[in-house]
XYZ file of C-alpha atoms in Angstrom:
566
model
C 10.367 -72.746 15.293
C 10.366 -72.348 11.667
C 8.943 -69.130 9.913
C 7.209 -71.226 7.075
C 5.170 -72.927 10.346
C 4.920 -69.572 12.400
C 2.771 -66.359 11.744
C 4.778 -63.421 11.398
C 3.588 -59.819 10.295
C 5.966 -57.319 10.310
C 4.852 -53.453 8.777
C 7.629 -50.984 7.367
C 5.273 -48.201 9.371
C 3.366 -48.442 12.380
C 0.175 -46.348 11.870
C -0.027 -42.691 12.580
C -2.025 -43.092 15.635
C 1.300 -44.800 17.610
C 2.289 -42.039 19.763
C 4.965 -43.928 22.126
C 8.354 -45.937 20.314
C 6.803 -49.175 21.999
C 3.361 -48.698 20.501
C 4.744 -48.035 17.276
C 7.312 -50.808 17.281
C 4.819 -53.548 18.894
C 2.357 -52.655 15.624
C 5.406 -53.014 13.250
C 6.938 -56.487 14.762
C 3.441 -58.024 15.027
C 3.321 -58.084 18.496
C -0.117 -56.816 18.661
C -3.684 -55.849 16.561
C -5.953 -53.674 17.436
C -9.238 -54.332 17.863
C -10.994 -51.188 19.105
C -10.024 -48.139 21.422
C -7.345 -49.812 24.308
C -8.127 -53.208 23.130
C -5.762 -55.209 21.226
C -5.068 -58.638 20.165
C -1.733 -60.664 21.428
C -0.535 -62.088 18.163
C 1.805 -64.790 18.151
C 4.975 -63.323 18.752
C 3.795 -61.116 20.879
C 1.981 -63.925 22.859
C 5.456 -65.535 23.407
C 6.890 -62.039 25.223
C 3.935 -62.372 27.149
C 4.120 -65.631 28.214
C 8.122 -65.286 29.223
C 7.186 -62.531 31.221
C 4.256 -64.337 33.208
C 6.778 -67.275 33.343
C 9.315 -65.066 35.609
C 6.814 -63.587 37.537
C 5.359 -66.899 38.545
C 8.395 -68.834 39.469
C 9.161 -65.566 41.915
C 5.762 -65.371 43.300
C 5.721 -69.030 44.050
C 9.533 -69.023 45.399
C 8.307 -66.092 48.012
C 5.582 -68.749 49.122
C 2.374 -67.322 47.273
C 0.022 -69.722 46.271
C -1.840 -69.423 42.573
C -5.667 -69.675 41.899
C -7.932 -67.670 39.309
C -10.546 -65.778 40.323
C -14.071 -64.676 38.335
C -13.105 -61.628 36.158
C -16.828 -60.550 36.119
C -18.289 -60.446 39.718
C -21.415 -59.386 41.582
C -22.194 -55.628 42.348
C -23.056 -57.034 45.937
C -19.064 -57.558 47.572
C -18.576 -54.180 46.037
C -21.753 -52.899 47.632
C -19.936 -54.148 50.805
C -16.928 -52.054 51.001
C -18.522 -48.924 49.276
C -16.620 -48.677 46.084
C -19.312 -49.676 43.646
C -20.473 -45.994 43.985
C -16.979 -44.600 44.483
C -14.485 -46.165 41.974
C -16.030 -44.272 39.078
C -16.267 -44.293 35.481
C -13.530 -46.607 34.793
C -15.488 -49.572 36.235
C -17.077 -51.284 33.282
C -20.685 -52.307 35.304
C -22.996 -54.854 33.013
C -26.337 -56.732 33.547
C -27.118 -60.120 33.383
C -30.415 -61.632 31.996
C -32.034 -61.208 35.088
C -30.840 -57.427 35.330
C -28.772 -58.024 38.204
C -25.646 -55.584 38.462
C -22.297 -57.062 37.690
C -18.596 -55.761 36.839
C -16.022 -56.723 34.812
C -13.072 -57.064 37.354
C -10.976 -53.759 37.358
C -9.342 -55.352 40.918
C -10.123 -58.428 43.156
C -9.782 -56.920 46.689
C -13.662 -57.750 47.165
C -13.580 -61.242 45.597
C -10.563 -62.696 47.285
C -11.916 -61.168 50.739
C -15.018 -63.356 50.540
C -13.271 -66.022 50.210
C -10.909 -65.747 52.663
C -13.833 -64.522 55.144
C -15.612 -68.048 53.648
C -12.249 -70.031 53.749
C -9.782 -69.325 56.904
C -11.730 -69.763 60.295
C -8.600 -70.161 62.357
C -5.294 -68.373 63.291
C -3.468 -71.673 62.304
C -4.190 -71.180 58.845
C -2.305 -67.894 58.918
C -0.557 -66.070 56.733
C -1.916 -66.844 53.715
C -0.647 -65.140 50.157
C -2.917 -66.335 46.890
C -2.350 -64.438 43.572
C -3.407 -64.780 40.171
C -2.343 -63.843 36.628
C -5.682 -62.934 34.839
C -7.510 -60.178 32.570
C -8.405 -57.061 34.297
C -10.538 -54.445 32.767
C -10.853 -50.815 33.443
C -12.408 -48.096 31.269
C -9.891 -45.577 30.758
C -11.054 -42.018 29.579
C -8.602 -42.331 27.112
C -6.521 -45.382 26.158
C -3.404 -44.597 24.442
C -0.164 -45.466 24.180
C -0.484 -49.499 23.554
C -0.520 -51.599 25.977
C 0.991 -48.881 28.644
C -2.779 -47.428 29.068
C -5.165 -50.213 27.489
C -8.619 -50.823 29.017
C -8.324 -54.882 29.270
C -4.874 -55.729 30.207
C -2.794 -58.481 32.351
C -2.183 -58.393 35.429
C -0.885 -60.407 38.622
C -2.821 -59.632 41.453
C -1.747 -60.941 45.314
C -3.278 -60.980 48.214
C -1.814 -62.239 51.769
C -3.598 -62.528 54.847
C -2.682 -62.310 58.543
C -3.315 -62.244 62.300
C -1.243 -59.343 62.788
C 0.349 -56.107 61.459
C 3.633 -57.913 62.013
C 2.609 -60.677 59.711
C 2.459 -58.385 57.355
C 5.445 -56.702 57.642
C 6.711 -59.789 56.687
C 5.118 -60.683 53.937
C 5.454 -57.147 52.457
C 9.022 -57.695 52.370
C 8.856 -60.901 50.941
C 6.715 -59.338 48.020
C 9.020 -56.342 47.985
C 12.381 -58.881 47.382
C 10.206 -60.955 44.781
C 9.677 -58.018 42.602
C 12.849 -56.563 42.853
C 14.435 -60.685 41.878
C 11.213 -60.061 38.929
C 12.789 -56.853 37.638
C 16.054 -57.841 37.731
C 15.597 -61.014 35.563
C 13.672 -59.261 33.282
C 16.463 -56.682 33.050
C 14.906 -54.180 33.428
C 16.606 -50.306 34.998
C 14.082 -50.185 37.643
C 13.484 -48.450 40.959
C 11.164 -49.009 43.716
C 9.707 -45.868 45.144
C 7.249 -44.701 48.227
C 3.868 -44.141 46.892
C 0.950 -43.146 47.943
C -1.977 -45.545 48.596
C -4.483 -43.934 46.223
C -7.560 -45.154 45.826
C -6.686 -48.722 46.596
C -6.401 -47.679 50.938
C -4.098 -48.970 53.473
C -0.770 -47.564 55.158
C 1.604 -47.931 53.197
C 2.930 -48.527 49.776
C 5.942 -48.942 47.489
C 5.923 -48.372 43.077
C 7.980 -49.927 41.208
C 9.163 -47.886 38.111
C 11.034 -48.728 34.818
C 12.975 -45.788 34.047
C 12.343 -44.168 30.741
C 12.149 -40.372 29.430
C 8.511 -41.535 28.031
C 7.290 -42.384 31.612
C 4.195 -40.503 32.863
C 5.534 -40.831 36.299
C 8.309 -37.968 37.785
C 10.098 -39.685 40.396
C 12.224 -38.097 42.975
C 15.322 -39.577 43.829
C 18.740 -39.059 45.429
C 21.627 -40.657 43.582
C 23.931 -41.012 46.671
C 21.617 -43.214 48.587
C 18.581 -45.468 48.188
C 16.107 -43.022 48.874
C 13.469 -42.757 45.539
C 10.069 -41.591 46.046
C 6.973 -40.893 43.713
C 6.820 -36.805 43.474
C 3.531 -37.254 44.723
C 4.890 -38.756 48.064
C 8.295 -37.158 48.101
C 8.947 -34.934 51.328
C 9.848 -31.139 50.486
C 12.546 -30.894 52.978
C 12.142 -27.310 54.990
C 14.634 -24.917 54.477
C 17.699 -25.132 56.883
C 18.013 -21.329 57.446
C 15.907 -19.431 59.526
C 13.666 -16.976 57.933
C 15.329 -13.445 56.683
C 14.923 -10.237 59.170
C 12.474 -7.691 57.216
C 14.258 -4.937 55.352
C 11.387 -3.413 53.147
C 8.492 -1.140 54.100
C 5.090 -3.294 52.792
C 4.071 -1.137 49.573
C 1.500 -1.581 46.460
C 2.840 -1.673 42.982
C 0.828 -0.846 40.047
C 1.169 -3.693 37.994
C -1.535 -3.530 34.888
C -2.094 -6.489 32.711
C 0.225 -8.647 34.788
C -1.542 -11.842 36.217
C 0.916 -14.908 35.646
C 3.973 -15.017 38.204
C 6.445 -15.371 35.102
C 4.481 -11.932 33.536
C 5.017 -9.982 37.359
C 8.689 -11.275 37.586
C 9.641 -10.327 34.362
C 8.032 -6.972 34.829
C 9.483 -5.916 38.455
C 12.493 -7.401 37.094
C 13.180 -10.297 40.419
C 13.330 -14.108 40.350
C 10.080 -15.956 40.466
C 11.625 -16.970 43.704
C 10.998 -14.134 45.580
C 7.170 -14.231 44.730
C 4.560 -15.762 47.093
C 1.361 -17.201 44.656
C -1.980 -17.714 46.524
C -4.310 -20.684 45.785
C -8.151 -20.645 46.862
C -9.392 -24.183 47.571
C -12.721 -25.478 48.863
C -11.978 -26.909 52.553
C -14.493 -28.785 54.574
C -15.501 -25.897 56.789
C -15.001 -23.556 54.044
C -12.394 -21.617 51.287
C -8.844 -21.981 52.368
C -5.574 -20.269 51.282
C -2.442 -22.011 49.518
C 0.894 -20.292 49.548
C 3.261 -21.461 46.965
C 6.868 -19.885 46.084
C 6.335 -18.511 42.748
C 8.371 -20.915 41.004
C 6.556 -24.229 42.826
C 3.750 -26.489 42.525
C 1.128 -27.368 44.292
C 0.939 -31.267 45.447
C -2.155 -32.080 45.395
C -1.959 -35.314 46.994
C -0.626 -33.675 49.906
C -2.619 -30.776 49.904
C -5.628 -33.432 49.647
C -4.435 -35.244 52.680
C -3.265 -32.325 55.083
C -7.428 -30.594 54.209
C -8.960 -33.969 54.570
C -10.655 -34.017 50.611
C -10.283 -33.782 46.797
C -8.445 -30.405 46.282
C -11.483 -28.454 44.578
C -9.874 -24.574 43.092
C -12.441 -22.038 43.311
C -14.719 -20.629 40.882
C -13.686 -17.207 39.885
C -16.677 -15.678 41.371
C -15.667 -17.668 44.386
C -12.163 -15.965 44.312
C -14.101 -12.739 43.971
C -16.369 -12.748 46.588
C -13.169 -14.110 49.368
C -10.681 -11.757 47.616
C -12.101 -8.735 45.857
C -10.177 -9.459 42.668
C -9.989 -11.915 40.132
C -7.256 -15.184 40.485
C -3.940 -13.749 38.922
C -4.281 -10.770 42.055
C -4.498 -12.702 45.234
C -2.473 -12.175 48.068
C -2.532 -12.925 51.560
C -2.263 -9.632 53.455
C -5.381 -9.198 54.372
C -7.313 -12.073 53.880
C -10.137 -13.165 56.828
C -9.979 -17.071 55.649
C -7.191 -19.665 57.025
C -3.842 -19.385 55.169
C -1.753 -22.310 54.873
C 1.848 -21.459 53.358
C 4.279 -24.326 52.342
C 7.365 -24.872 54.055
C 9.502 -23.079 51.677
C 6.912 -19.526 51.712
C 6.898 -19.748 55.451
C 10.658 -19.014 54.978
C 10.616 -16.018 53.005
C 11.036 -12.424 53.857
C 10.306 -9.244 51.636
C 8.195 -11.712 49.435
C 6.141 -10.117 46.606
C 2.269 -11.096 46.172
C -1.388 -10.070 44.634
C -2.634 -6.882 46.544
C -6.295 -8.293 46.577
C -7.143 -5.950 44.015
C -7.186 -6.216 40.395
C -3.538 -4.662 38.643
C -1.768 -4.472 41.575
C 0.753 -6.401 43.927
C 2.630 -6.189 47.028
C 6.281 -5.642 47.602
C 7.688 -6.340 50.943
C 5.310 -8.487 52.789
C 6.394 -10.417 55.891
C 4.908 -12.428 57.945
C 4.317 -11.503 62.040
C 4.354 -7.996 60.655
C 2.237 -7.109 57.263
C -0.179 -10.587 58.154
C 0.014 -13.353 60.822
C 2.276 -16.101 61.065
C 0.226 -19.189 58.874
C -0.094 -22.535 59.460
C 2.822 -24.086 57.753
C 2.773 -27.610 55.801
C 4.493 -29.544 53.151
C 2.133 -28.971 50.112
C 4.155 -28.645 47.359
C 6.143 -30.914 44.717
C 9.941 -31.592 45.355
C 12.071 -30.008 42.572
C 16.057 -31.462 41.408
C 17.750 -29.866 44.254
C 16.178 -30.263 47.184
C 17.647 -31.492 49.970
C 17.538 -35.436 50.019
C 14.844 -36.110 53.104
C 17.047 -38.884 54.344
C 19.751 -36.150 55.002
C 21.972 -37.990 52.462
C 22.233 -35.462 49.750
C 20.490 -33.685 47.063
C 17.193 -34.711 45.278
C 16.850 -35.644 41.609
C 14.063 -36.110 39.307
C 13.875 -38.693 36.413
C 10.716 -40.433 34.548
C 9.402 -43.720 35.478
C 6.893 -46.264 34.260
C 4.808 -47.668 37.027
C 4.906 -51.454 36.728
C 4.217 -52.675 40.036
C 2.494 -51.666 43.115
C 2.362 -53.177 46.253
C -0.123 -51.944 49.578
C 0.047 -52.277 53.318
C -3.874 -52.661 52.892
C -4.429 -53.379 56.686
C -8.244 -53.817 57.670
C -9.510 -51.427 54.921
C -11.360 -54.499 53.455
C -11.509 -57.280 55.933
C -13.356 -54.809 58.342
C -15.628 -53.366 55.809
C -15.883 -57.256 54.893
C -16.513 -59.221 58.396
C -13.362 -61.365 57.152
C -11.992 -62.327 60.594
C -10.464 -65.225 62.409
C -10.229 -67.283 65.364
C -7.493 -66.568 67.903
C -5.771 -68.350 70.271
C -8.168 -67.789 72.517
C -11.142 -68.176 70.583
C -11.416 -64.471 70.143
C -12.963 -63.127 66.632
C -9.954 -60.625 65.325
C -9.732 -59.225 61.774
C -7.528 -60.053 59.392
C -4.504 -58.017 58.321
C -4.190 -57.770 54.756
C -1.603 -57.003 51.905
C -1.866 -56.088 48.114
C 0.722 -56.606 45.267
C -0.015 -55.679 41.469
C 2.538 -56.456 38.590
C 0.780 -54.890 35.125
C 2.215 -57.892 33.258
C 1.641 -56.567 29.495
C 2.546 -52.928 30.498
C 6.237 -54.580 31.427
C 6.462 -55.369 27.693
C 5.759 -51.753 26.361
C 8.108 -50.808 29.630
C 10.743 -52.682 28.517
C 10.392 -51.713 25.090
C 10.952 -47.801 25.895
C 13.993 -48.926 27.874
C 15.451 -51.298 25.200
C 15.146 -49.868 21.324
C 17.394 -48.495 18.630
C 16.782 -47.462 15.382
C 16.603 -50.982 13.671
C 14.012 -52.259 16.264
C 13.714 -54.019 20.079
C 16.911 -55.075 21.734
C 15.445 -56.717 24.460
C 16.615 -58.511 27.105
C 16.853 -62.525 26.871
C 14.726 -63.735 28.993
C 11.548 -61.424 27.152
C 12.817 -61.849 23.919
C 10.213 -63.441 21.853
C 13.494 -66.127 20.537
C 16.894 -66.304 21.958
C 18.676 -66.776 18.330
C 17.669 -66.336 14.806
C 19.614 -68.124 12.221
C 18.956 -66.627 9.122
C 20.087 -68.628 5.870
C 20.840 -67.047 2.897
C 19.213 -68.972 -0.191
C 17.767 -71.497 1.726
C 15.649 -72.277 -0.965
C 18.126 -72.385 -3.964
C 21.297 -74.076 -2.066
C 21.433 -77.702 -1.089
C 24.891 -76.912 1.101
C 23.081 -73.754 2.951
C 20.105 -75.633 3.456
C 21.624 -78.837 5.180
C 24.069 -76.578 7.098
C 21.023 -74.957 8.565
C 18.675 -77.795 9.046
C 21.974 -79.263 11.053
C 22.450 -76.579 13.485
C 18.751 -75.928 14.070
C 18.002 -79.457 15.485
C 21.592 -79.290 17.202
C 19.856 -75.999 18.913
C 16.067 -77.591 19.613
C 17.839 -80.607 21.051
C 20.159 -78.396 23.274
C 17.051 -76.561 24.534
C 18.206 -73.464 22.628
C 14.752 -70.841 21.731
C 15.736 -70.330 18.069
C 13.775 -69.417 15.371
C 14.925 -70.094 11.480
C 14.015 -68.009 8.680
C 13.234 -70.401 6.418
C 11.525 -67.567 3.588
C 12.226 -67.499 0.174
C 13.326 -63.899 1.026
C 15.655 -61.059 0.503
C 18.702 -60.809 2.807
C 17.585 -57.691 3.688
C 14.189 -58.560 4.373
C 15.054 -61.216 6.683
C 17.668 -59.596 8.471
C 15.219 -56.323 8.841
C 12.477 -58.397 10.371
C 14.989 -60.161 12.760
C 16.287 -56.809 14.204
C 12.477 -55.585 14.392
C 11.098 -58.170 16.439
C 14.553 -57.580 18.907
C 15.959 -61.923 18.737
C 19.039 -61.321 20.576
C 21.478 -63.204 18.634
C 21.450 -64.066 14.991
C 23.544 -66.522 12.853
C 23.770 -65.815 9.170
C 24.560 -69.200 6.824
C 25.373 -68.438 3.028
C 27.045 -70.147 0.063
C 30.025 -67.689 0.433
C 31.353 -67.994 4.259
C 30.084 -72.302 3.585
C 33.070 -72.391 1.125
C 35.453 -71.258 3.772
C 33.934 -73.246 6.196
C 32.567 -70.198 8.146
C 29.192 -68.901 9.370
C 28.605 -65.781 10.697
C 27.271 -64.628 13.967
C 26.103 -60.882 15.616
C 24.376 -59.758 18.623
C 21.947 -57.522 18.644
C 23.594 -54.889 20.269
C 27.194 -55.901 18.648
C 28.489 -53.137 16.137
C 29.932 -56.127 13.966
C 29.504 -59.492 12.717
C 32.143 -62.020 13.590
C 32.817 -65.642 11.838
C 32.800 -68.799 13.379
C 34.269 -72.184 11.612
C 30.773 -74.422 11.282
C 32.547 -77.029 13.242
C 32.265 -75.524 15.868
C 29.126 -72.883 16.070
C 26.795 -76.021 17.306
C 29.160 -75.995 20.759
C 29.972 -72.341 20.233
C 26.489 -71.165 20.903
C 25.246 -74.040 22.967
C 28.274 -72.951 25.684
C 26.691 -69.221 25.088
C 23.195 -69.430 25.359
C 21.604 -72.790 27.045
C 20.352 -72.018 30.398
């Protein structure tokens, strides 16, 4: 491709708004336009990132057996009626009406529309498994887009969806889908990790994330660097502590502690470690208010609090606390209390602990359990920290960021039962189908990969996302016969060796050509001029190469054709 027959738009400053280094550079390389809040246009070059991407995740999807169609993106309220989430998915489901007022979506997921069809489609065990996917527009009305394409409201996506007779099917299939994205992340090259998850609002049994690893990530993964063991924070087990709990050794006594509401504010003033606090938590439970015990320097997990109570963690109103405690929130404690206390592993532990007295500008010293209040029901309900013993025994935990990229779901029957999408056994028995779910946010892996792959001159991505493998960049192209047929030459030496290059065939600046060419993140370059032609030299650089190096001309046709054709 020739810049005089391409479109490219390249800014000196992305605009203020660009918060993340991939936002900002996608804006300055032309990647993208935006057209309104999380909505942008895929401009040319950016188009061709795209594109490479989808091309890698469709050859792996199809080499693991799954078979492509393309679904409706805008389907009927009624299959969503079916399974219960038009009334449950909330806000970010963008729900229209048609001429005749009848209720419609614009596709945020297609667990419904697939599931009709299979229930329509696959009458017999015969035709099982079954894995269809699709690479198509999704939408879903963020609260608030930011960030580029990491948290747009339309977006691409590849969405599968296998179908079996039994759980063992898809067992099998899960792993399949599990080795294809881990082959799709690796020849993206990409610094990945796949991670337990939790199902969220998508259902099922199981699940596994799949994270490129960046400081900018909104996700904290734990994970142990001695073993394979990663897990989303959400998900991650807080091991319990190995040693038994401490004997008692203080008498239970109430300090006067005025002001002094935050855990950081009563440490600093009785002079301990956080550590030997104990912070209470009321919650709304289904039969009523509930307690949470925390160590004073944890945090709650909501996800696992949510799961062990059986709903949506829901804090108390302050008059709430009031009425259960007597005090406001920053005195709670749990001597005392008449609701159910449930302490996390690590408080369960503790002896001599320090907590809220129940009464406003006070706290206890020397609480223990079996002896100042009764031994609580003890869970995991709080977030793993760097530190904590490794649940697979292996080691210690640690926490870095991750982008989420990829999802995949043991769904089970959470769709085909809701559904009536069932089959025909082997004994002419009706059974329902097994199912399986695996997401790949195909235009969040190019702001992923951008986080993971920048300098200060631009992108440096990888090869096979690059928007052109080389860049030969001629110096006077316009004013010198010699430079011009030297670069004409190698260019259709390139095309013809099924090279990706792109010539910069402006009447430009050095500078300006040679900026732009580092921006958009081509990683190689070739630089032809009147000077190195006279010595019968070119020069070539990589873009992560500290220095240029020359190359006779004779020989920089086979010289890169040995280096880059695939």
């Amino acid at each position: 491709m020739r810049v005089s027959q391409f479109f490219l738009s390249t800014l000196k400053e992305a605009p203020s708004e660009a918060e993340l280094i991939s936002h900002r550079l996608m804006l300055r390389a032309g990647f993208i336009k935006r057209l309104g809040s999380g909505l942008y246009t895929w401009m040319p070059l950016g188009l061709r990132v795209l594109r490479k991407v989808e091309h890698v995740v469709r050859e792996e999807m199809n080499r693991a057996g799954a078979i492509e169609l393309l679904m409706p993106a805008v389907q009927p309220a009624e299959l969503w009626q079916e399974t219960g989430r038009w009334d449950v998915f909330g806000p970010q489901m963008l729900k229209i009406k048609d001429r005749h007022q009848r209720d419609f979506c614009f596709g945020p997921t297609h667990e419904e529309v697939i599931t009709d069809i299979a229930r329509r489609e696959i009458r017999s065990y015969r035709q099982l498994p079954l894995n269809f996917y699709q690479i198509q527009t999704k939408f879903r009305d963020e609260i608030r887009p930011r960030f580029g394409v990491m948290r747009a409201r339309e977006f691409m996506m590849k969405d599968a969806y296998s179908f079996h007779a039994d759980f063992a099917s898809l067992e099998q299939t899960y792993q399949a889908m599990y080795e294809a994205y881990t082959r799709i992340f690796t020849r993206l090259g990409l610094k990945f990790r796949a991670v337990a998850a939790d199902t969220g609002a998508i259902g099922g049994s199981g699940s596994h994330e799949f994270h490129v690893l960046a400081d900018s990530g909104e996700d904290a993964i734990a994970y142990n660097p001695d073993s394979d063991y990663a897990a989303n924070v959400e998900l991650a087990e807080a091991v319990a502590p190995a040693a038994p709990r401490p004997a008692a050794l203080q008498a239970l006594s109430k300090i006067p502690t005025p002001g002094k509401h935050s855990i950081e504010e009563i440490a600093d003033f009785l002079k301990i470690s956080p550590t030997q606090t104990v912070k209470t938590l009321i919650v709304e439970g289904t039969e009523g208010p509930l307690a949470l015990l925390l160590r004073g320097d944890h945090q709650l997990n909501e996800v696992k609090a949510a799961r062990l109570i059986g709903q949506d963690i829901r804090f108390a109103s302050e008059a709430q606390v009031r009425a259960v405690a007597g005090c406001s929130a920053g005195s709670i404690g749990p001597v005392g209390l008449s609701i159910p206390v449930i302490a996390d592993r690590a408080v369960a532990a503790m002896a001599d602990f320090v907590c809220g007295a129940n009464e406003d500008g006070f706290h206890l010293s020397g609480a223990n359990f079996g002896r100042d209040l009764p031994e609580p029901t003890v869970a995991d309900i709080r977030n793993v920290v760097a530190g904590d013993p490794s649940p697979d025994g292996k080691g210690a935990l640690d926490i870095c960021r991750g982008i989420e990229v990829g999802h995949i779901f043991q769904l089970r029957t959470t769709y085909s039962a809701a559904m009536g999408c069932s089959y025909l056994d082997e004994s002419g028995k009706a059974q329902t189908m097994e199912m399986g779910c695996y997401g790949i946010g195909v235009s969040r892996i190019v702001g992923a990969a951008i986080e993971q792959n920048f300098d200060a001159r631009g992108m440096t991505l990888p090869e096979t996302m690059a928007p052109f493998l080389l860049a030969i960049v001629p110096v006077g192209y316009q004013k010198s016969e010699v430079v011009r047929e030297t670069a004409d030459n190698l260019y259709r030496e390139l095309l013809q060796a099924g090279i990706d290059v792109l010539m910069d065939d402006r009447n430009e600046r050095p500078g300006v050509m040679f900026a732009d060419m580092e921006l958009i993140g081509i990683p190689h370059r070739v630089v032809i001029g009147e000077r190195g032609l006279k010595d019968g030299l070119i020069e070539y650089q990589g873009r992560r190469d500290e220095a240029a190096r020359t190359i006779p001309v004779a020989e920089t046709g086979v010289f890169l054709t040995n280096m880059l054709a695939t």
